[in-house]
PDB file of C-alpha atoms in Angstrom:
ATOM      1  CA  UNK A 227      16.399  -2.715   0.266  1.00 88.00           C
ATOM      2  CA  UNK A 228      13.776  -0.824  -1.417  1.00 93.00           C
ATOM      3  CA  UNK A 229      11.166   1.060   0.692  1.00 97.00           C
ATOM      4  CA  UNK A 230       7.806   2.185  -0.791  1.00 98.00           C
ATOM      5  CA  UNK A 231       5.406   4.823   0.652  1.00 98.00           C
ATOM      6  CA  UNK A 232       1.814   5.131  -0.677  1.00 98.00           C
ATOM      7  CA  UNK A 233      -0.879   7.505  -0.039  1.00 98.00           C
ATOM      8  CA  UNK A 234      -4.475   6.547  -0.482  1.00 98.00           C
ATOM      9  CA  UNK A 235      -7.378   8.946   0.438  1.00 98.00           C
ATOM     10  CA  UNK A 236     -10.860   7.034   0.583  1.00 98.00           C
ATOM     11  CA  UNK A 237     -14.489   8.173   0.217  1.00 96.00           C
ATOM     12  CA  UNK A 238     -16.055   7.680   4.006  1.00 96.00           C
ATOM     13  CA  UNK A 239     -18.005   5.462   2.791  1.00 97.00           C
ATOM     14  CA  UNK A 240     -15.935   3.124   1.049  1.00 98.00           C
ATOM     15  CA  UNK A 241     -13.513   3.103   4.122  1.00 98.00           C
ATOM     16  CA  UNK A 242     -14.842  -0.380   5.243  1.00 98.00           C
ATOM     17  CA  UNK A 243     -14.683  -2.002   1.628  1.00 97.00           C
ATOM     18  CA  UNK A 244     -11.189  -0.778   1.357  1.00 98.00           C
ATOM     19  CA  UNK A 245     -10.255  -2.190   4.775  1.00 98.00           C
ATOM     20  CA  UNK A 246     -11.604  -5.783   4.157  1.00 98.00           C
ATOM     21  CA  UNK A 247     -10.365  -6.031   1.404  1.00 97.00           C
ATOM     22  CA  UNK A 248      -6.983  -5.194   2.371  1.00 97.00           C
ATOM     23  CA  UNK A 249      -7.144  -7.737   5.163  1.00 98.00           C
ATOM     24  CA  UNK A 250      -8.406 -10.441   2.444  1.00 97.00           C
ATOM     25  CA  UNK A 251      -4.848  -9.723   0.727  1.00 98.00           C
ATOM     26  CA  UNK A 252      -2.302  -8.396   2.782  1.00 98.00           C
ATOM     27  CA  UNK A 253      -0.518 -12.258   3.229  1.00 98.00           C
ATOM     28  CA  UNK A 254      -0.734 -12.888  -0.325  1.00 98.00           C
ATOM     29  CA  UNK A 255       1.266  -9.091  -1.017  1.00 98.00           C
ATOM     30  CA  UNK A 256       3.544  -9.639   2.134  1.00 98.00           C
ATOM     31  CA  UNK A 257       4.492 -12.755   0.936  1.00 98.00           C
ATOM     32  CA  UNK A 258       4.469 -11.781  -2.577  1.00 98.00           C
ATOM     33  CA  UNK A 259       8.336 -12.666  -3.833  1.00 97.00           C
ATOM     34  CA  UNK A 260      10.909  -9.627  -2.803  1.00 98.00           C
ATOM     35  CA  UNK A 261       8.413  -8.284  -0.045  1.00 98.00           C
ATOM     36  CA  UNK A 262       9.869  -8.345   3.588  1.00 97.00           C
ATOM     37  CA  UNK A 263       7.534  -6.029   5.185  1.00 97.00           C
ATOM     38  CA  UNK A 264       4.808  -4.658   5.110  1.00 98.00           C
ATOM     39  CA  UNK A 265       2.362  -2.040   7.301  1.00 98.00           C
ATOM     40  CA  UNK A 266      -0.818  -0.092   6.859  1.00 98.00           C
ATOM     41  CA  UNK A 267      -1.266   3.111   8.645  1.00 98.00           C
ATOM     42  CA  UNK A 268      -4.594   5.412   9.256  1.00 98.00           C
ATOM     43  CA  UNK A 269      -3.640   9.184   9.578  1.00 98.00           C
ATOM     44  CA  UNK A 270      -5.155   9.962  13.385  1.00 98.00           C
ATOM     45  CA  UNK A 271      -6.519  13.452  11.934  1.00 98.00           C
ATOM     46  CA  UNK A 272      -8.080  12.453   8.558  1.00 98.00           C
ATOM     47  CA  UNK A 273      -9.248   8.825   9.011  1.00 97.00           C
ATOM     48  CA  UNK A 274     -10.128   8.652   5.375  1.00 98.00           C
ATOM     49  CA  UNK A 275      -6.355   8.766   4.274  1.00 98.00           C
ATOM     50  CA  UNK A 276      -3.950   5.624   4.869  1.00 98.00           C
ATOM     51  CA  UNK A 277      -0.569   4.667   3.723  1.00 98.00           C
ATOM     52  CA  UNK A 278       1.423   1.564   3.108  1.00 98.00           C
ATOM     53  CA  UNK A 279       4.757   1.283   4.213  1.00 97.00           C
ATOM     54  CA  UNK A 280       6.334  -1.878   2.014  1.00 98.00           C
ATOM     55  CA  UNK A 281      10.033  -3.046   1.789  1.00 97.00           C
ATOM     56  CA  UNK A 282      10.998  -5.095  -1.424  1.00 97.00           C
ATOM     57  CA  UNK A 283      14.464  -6.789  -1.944  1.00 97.00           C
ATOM     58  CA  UNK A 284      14.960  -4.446  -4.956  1.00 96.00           C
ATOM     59  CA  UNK A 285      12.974  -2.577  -7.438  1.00 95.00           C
ATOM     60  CA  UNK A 286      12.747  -4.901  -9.714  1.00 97.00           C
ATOM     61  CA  UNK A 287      10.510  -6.920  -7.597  1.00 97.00           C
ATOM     62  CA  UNK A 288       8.411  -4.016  -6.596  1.00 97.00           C
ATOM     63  CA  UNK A 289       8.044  -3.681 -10.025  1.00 96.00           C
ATOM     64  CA  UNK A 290       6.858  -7.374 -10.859  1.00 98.00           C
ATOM     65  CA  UNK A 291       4.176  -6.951  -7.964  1.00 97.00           C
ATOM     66  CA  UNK A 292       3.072  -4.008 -10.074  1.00 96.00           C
ATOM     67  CA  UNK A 293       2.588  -5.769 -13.253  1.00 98.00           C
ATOM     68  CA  UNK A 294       1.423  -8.954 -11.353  1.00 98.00           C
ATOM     69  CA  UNK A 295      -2.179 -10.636 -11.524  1.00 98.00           C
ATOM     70  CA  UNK A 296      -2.486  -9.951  -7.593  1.00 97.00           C
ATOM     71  CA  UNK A 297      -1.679  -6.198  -8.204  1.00 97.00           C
ATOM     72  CA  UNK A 298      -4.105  -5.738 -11.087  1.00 97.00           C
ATOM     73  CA  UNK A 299      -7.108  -7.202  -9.190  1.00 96.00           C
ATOM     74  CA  UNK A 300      -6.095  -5.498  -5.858  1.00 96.00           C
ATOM     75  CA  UNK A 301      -5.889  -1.941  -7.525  1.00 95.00           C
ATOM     76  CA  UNK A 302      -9.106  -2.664 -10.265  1.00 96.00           C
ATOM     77  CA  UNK A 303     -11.424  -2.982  -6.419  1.00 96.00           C
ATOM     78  CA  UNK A 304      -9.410  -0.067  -4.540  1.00 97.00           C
ATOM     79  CA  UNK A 305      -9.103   2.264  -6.951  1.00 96.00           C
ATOM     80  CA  UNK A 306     -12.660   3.214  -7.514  1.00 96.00           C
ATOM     81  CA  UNK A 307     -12.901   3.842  -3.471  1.00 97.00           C
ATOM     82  CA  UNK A 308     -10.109   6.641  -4.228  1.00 98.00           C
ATOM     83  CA  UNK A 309     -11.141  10.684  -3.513  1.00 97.00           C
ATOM     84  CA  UNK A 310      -8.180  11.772  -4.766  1.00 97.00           C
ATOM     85  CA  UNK A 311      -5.361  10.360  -6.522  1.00 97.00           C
ATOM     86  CA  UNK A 312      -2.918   8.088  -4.945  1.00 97.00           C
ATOM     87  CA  UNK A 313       0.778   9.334  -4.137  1.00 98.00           C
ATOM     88  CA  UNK A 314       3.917   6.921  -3.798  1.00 97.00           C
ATOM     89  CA  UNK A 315       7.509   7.428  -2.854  1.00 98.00           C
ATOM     90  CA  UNK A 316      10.203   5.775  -3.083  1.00 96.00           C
ATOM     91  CA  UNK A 317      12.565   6.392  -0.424  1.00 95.00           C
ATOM     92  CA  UNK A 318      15.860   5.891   1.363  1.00 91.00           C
ATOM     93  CA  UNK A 319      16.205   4.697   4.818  1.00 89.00           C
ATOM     94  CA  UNK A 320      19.051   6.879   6.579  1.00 92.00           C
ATOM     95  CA  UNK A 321      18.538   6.238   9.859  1.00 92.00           C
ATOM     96  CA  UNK A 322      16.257   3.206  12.435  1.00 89.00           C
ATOM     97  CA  UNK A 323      16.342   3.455  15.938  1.00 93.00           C
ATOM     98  CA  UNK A 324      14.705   1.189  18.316  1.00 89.00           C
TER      99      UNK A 324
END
């Protein structure tokens, strides 16, 4: 499994634009091939920054999403909303309790 972290800080403004159209393509990115999860969270402090939490079968497949059509014209409308840039990890999972 390959998890994926990202960052996004927002202009206040844009906050709404960013949000609908997130929910107008989180299925097709969820069910994007090599995606089995995926979760958008709002920082409770700073309600302008968010993060996705995504797992992908392997990085290859994160990496097709990347360089896919649905990637390009997600990313060409979020982008612009950006007030800083964008951070992403790539990270281990050592431990999951539930």
């Amino acid at each position: 499994m390959f998890v994926r972290l990202v960052k996004m800080s927002f202009h206040e403004e844009h906050i709404d634009e960013f949000l609908s159209h997130f929910n107008a393509n989180k299925e097709c990115i969820r069910h994007f091939k090599g995606c089995q999860f995926l979760e958008l969270y709002r920082d409770k402090t700073h309600s302008h920054i968010f993060f996705t939490y995504s797992y992908w079968d392997t990085k290859a497949d994160l990496e097709t999403y990347r360089h896919s059509e649905l990637f390009k014209e997600v990313w060409s409308k979020t982008k612009p909303l950006f007030n800083a840039k964008p951070e992403a990890w790539s990270v281990d999972k050592v431990a999951s309790l539930e």
